[in-house]
N, CA, C and O of each residue as an XYZ file, in Angstrom:
344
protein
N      83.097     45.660    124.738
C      83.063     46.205    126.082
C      84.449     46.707    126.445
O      85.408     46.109    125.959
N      84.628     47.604    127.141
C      85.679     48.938    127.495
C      86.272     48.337    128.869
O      85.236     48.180    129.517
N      87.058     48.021    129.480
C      87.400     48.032    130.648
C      87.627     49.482    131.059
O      88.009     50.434    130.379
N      87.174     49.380    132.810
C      87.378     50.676    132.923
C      88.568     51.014    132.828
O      88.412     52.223    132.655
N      89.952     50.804    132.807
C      90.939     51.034    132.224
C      90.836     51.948    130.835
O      90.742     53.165    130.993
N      90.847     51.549    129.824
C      90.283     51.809    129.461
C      90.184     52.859    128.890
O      90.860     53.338    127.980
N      88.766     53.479    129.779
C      87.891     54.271    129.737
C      88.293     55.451    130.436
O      87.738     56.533    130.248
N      89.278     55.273    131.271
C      89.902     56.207    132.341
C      91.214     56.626    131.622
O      92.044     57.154    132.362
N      91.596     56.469    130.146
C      92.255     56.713    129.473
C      91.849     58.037    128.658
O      92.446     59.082    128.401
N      90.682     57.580    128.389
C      90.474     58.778    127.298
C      89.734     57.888    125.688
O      90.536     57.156    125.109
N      88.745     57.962    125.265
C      88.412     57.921    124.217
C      88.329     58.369    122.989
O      87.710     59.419    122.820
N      88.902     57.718    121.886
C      88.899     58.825    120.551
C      88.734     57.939    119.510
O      89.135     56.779    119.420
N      87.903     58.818    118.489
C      87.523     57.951    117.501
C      87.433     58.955    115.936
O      87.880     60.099    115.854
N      86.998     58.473    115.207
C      87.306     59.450    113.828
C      85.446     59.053    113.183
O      84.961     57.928    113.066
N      84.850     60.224    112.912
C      83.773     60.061    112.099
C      82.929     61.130    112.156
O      82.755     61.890    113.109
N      82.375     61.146    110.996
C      81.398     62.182    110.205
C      79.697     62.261    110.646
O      78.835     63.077    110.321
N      79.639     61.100    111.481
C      78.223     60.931    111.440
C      77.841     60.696    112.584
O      77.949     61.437    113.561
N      77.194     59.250    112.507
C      76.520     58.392    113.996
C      77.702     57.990    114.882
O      77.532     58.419    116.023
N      78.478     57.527    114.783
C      79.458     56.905    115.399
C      79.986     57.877    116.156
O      80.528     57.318    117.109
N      80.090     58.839    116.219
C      80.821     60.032    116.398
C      79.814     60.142    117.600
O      80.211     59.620    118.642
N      78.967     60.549    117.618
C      77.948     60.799    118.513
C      77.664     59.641    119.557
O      77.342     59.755    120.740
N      77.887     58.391    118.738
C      77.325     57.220    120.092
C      78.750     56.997    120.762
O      78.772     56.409    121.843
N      80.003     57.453    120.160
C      80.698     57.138    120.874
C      81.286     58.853    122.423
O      81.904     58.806    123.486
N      80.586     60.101    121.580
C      80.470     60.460    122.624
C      79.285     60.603    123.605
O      79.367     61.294    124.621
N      78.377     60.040    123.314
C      77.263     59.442    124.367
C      77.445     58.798    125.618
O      77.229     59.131    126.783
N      78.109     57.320    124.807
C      78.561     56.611    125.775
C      79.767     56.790    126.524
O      80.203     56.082    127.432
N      80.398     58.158    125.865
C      81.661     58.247    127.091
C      80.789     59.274    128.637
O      81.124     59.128    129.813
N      80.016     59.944    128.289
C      79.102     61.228    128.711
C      78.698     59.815    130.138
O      79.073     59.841    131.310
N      77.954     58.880    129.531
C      77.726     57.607    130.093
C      78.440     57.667    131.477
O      77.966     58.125    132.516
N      79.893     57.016    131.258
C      80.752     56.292    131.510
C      81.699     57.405    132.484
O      82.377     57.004    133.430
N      81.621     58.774    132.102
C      82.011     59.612    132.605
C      83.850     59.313    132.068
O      84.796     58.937    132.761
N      83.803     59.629    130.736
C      85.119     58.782    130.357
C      85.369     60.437    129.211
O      84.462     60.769    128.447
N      86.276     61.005    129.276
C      87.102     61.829    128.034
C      86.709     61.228    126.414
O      87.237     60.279    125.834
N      85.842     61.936    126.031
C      85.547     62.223    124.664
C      86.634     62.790    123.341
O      86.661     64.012    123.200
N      87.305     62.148    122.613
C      87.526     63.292    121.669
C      87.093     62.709    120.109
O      87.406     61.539    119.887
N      86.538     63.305    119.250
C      85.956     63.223    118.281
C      87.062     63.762    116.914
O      87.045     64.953    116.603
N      87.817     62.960    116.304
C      88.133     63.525    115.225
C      87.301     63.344    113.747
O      86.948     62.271    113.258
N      87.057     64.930    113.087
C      85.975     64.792    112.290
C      86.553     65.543    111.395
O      87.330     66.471    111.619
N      85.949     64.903    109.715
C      86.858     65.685    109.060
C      85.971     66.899    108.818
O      84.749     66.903    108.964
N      86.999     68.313    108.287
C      86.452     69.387    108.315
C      85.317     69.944    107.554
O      84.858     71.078    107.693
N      84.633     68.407    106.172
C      83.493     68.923    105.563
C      82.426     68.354    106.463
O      81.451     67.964    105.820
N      82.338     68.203    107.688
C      81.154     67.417    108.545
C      80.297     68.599    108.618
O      80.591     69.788    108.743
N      79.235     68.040    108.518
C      78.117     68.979    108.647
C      78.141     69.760    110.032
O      78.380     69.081    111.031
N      77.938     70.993    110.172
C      77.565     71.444    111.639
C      76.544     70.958    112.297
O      76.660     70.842    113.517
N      75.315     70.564    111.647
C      74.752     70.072    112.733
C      75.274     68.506    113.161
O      74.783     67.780    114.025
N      76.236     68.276    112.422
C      77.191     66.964    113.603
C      77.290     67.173    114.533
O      76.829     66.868    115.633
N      78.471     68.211    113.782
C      79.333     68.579    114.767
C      78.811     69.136    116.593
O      79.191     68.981    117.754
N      77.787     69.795    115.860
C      77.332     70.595    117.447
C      76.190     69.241    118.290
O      75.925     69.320    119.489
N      75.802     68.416    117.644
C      75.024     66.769    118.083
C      76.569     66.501    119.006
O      76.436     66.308    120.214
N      77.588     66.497    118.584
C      78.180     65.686    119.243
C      79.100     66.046    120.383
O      79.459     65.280    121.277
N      79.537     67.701    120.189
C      79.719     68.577    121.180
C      78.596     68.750    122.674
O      78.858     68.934    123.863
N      77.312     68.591    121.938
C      76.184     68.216    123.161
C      76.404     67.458    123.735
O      75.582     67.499    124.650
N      77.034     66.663    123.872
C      77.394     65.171    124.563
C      78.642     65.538    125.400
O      79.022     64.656    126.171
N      79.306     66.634    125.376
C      80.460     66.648    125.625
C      81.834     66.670    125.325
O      82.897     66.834    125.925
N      81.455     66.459    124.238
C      82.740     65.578    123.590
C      83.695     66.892    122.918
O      83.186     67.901    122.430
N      85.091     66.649    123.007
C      86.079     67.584    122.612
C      85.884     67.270    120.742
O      86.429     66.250    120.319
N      85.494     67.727    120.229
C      85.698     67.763    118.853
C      86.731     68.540    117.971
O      86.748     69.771    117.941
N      87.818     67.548    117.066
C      88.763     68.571    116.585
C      88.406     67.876    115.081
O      88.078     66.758    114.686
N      88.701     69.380    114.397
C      88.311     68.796    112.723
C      89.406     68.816    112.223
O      90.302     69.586    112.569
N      89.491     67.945    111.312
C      90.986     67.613    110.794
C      90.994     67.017    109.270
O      90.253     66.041    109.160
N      91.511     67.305    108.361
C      91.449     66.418    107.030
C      89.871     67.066    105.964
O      89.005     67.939    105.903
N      90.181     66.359    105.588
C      89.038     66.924    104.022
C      88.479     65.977    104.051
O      87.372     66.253    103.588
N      88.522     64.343    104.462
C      88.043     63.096    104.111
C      87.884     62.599    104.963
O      88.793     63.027    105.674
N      87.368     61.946    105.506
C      87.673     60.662    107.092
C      88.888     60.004    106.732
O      89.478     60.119    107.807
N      89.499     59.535    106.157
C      90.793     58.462    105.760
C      91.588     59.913    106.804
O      91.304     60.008    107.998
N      92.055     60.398    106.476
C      92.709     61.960    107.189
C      92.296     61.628    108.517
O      92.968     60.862    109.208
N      91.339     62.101    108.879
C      90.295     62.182    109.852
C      91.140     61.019    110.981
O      91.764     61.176    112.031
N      90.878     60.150    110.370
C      91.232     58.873    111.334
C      92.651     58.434    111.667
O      93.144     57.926    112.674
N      93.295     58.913    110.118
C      95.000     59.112    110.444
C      95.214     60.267    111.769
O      96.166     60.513    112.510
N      94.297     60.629    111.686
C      95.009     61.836    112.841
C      94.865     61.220    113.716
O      95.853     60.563    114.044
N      93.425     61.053    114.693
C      92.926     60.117    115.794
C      94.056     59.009    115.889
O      94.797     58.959    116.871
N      94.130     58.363    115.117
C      95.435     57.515    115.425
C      96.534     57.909    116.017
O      97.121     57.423    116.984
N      96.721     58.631    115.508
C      98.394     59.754    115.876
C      98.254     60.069    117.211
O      99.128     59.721    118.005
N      97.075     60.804    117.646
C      96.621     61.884    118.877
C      96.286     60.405    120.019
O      96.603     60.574    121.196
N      95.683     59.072    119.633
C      96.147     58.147    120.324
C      96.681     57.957    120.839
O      96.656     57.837    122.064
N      97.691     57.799    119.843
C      99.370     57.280    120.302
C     100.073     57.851    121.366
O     100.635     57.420    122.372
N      99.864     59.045    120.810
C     100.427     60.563    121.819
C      99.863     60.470    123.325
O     100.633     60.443    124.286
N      98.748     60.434    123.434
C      98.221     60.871    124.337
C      97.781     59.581    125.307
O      97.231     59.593    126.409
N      98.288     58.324    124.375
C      97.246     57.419    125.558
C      95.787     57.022    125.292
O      95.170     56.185    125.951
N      95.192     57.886    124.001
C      93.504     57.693    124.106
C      93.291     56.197    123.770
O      94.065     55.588    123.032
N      92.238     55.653    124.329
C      91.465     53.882    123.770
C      91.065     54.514    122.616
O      90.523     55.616    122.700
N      91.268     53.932    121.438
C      90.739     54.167    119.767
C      89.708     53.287    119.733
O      90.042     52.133    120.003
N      88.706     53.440    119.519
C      87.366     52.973    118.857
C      87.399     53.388    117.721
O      87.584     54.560    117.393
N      87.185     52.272    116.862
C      87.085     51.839    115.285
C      86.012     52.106    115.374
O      85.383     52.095    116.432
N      85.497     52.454    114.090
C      83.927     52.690    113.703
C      83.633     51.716    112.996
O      82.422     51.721    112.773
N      84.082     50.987    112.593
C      83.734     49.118    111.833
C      84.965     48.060    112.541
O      84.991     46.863    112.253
């Protein structure tokens, strides 16, 4: 569970698939800043599943390991709450 703190930060997370999507669902939810880092072989129809939600999607890396190094970084920078996908 997210305090709204939080949530009033900004959310970001790294993934190729489901996670990506439930975590911009539940920001859509929450009325909380989405950003999705995905790496750049993600399928389009992810990508555009998870843009439906709202969510700022930036593609980054060839792999998720990449993917998530970035989200980390853009974290840091910016303040976002990081949600782990495990």
């Amino acid at each position: 569970t997210l305090s709204e703190e939080e949530r009033n930060k900004g959310l970001i997370t790294a993934s190729a698939g489901n996670h990506a999507q439930g975590v911009a669902y539940a920001a859509k939810i929450y009325g909380a800043k989405a950003v999705i880092v995905m790496p750049t072989s993600t399928p389009i129809i992810k990508i555009n599943r998870t843009k439906s939600y709202g969510a700022e999607v930036v593609l980054y890396g060839d792999v998720y390991d990449e993917a998530c190094e970035y989200a980390l970084k853009l974290a840091k920078e910016h303040g976002y709450t990081f949600i782990h996908p495990f």
